[in-house]
GROMACS .gro file of C-alpha atoms in nm:
model
  126
    1UNK     CA    1   7.106 -11.718  -1.567
    2UNK     CA    2   7.460 -11.702  -1.693
    3UNK     CA    3   7.652 -11.541  -1.976
    4UNK     CA    4   7.997 -11.658  -2.062
    5UNK     CA    5   8.240 -11.471  -2.283
    6UNK     CA    6   8.521 -11.669  -2.439
    7UNK     CA    7   8.777 -11.652  -2.717
    8UNK     CA    8   9.019 -11.400  -2.574
    9UNK     CA    9   9.393 -11.440  -2.586
   10UNK     CA   10   9.722 -11.289  -2.690
   11UNK     CA   11   9.757 -11.161  -3.045
   12UNK     CA   12   9.998 -10.936  -3.231
   13UNK     CA   13   9.908 -10.597  -3.370
   14UNK     CA   14   9.708 -10.643  -3.687
   15UNK     CA   15   9.583 -10.984  -3.585
   16UNK     CA   16   9.230 -11.112  -3.535
   17UNK     CA   17   9.026 -11.281  -3.268
   18UNK     CA   18   8.663 -11.392  -3.245
   19UNK     CA   19   8.488 -11.366  -2.913
   20UNK     CA   20   8.179 -11.569  -2.827
   21UNK     CA   21   7.907 -11.496  -2.575
   22UNK     CA   22   7.702 -11.796  -2.477
   23UNK     CA   23   7.398 -11.788  -2.254
   24UNK     CA   24   7.256 -12.050  -2.024
   25UNK     CA   25   6.943 -12.034  -1.817
   26UNK     CA   26   6.766 -11.789  -2.046
   27UNK     CA   27   6.703 -11.724  -2.414
   28UNK     CA   28   6.959 -11.469  -2.529
   29UNK     CA   29   6.788 -11.446  -2.866
   30UNK     CA   30   6.499 -11.262  -2.701
   31UNK     CA   31   6.722 -10.966  -2.621
   32UNK     CA   32   6.958 -10.725  -2.784
   33UNK     CA   33   7.313 -10.799  -2.674
   34UNK     CA   34   7.616 -10.583  -2.627
   35UNK     CA   35   7.989 -10.605  -2.585
   36UNK     CA   36   8.182 -10.379  -2.350
   37UNK     CA   37   8.547 -10.366  -2.256
   38UNK     CA   38   8.756 -10.244  -1.968
   39UNK     CA   39   9.122 -10.162  -2.013
   40UNK     CA   40   9.360 -10.154  -1.715
   41UNK     CA   41   9.303  -9.841  -1.511
   42UNK     CA   42   9.009  -9.727  -1.722
   43UNK     CA   43   8.633  -9.736  -1.697
   44UNK     CA   44   8.430  -9.993  -1.883
   45UNK     CA   45   8.324  -9.869  -2.227
   46UNK     CA   46   8.073  -9.968  -2.492
   47UNK     CA   47   8.208 -10.157  -2.794
   48UNK     CA   48   7.920 -10.295  -2.997
   49UNK     CA   49   7.559 -10.409  -2.980
   50UNK     CA   50   7.312 -10.608  -3.189
   51UNK     CA   51   6.937 -10.642  -3.179
   52UNK     CA   52   6.762 -10.974  -3.122
   53UNK     CA   53   6.730 -11.055  -3.493
   54UNK     CA   54   7.081 -10.950  -3.587
   55UNK     CA   55   6.963 -10.704  -3.848
   56UNK     CA   56   7.070 -10.388  -3.668
   57UNK     CA   57   7.412 -10.330  -3.516
   58UNK     CA   58   7.592 -10.047  -3.342
   59UNK     CA   59   7.962  -9.978  -3.288
   60UNK     CA   60   8.177  -9.734  -3.101
   61UNK     CA   61   8.383  -9.505  -3.320
   62UNK     CA   62   8.703  -9.667  -3.197
   63UNK     CA   63   8.616 -10.010  -3.343
   64UNK     CA   64   8.394  -9.921  -3.637
   65UNK     CA   65   8.523 -10.080  -3.955
   66UNK     CA   66   8.744 -10.327  -3.767
   67UNK     CA   67   8.500 -10.521  -3.547
   68UNK     CA   68   8.186 -10.704  -3.651
   69UNK     CA   69   7.912 -10.827  -3.420
   70UNK     CA   70   7.681 -11.111  -3.518
   71UNK     CA   71   7.459 -11.372  -3.360
   72UNK     CA   72   7.341 -11.726  -3.410
   73UNK     CA   73   7.013 -11.758  -3.227
   74UNK     CA   74   7.001 -12.133  -3.289
   75UNK     CA   75   7.309 -12.155  -3.067
   76UNK     CA   76   7.205 -11.884  -2.821
   77UNK     CA   77   7.537 -11.716  -2.897
   78UNK     CA   78   7.661 -11.371  -2.996
   79UNK     CA   79   7.999 -11.317  -3.160
   80UNK     CA   80   8.243 -11.032  -3.188
   81UNK     CA   81   8.488 -11.065  -3.475
   82UNK     CA   82   8.784 -10.838  -3.409
   83UNK     CA   83   9.020 -10.759  -3.696
   84UNK     CA   84   9.315 -10.524  -3.735
   85UNK     CA   85   9.369 -10.533  -3.362
   86UNK     CA   86   9.571 -10.259  -3.196
   87UNK     CA   87   9.747 -10.241  -2.859
   88UNK     CA   88   9.475 -10.000  -2.742
   89UNK     CA   89   9.220 -10.279  -2.788
   90UNK     CA   90   9.381 -10.462  -2.495
   91UNK     CA   91   9.110 -10.507  -2.231
   92UNK     CA   92   8.879 -10.748  -2.060
   93UNK     CA   93   8.577 -10.790  -2.286
   94UNK     CA   94   8.230 -10.847  -2.142
   95UNK     CA   95   7.901 -10.939  -2.304
   96UNK     CA   96   7.567 -10.839  -2.162
   97UNK     CA   97   7.201 -10.873  -2.248
   98UNK     CA   98   7.005 -10.554  -2.307
   99UNK     CA   99   6.676 -10.481  -2.137
  100UNK     CA  100   6.485 -10.493  -2.467
  101UNK     CA  101   6.492 -10.697  -2.789
  102UNK     CA  102   6.569 -10.375  -2.976
  103UNK     CA  103   6.824 -10.101  -2.915
  104UNK     CA  104   6.695  -9.760  -2.820
  105UNK     CA  105   6.891  -9.440  -2.801
  106UNK     CA  106   7.074  -9.537  -2.483
  107UNK     CA  107   7.223  -9.866  -2.602
  108UNK     CA  108   7.575  -9.749  -2.508
  109UNK     CA  109   7.482  -9.717  -2.140
  110UNK     CA  110   7.584 -10.017  -1.934
  111UNK     CA  111   7.316  -9.940  -1.677
  112UNK     CA  112   7.052 -10.061  -1.924
  113UNK     CA  113   7.203 -10.406  -1.960
  114UNK     CA  114   7.051 -10.668  -1.738
  115UNK     CA  115   7.276 -10.971  -1.728
  116UNK     CA  116   7.652 -10.966  -1.756
  117UNK     CA  117   7.895 -11.241  -1.833
  118UNK     CA  118   8.237 -11.312  -1.695
  119UNK     CA  119   8.484 -11.130  -1.914
  120UNK     CA  120   8.756 -11.263  -2.139
  121UNK     CA  121   9.098 -11.099  -2.164
  122UNK     CA  122   9.227 -10.976  -2.497
  123UNK     CA  123   9.590 -10.870  -2.511
  124UNK     CA  124   9.733 -10.712  -2.824
  125UNK     CA  125  10.111 -10.692  -2.834
  126UNK     CA  126  10.294 -10.425  -3.030
   0.00000   0.00000   0.00000
């Protein structure tokens, strides 16, 4: 079982990036999936999550209106489109599969995510 996040890089303030989370060894489409990030010197925090079908999404207040999560279950992949990037978005971004296909009231808690991918670094320059 492996999750791999990709698509990070260096971008200027106001720019955009699209992250991808690809699974191997299990069917990611059976589970809700989330994105988290960890900035230097800070704890990992919830960014966004999406249920198995893609019809329900959740965002942290800090990215709402700028980021969009989506999924393509035919490709076993979840995406995070990041627009209007800010220096404070600089972090290592991780994807993880939730314990259920749906999101319950604790979707922001990383303890409830089962499998985690290797992160991808996003750096936003000012």
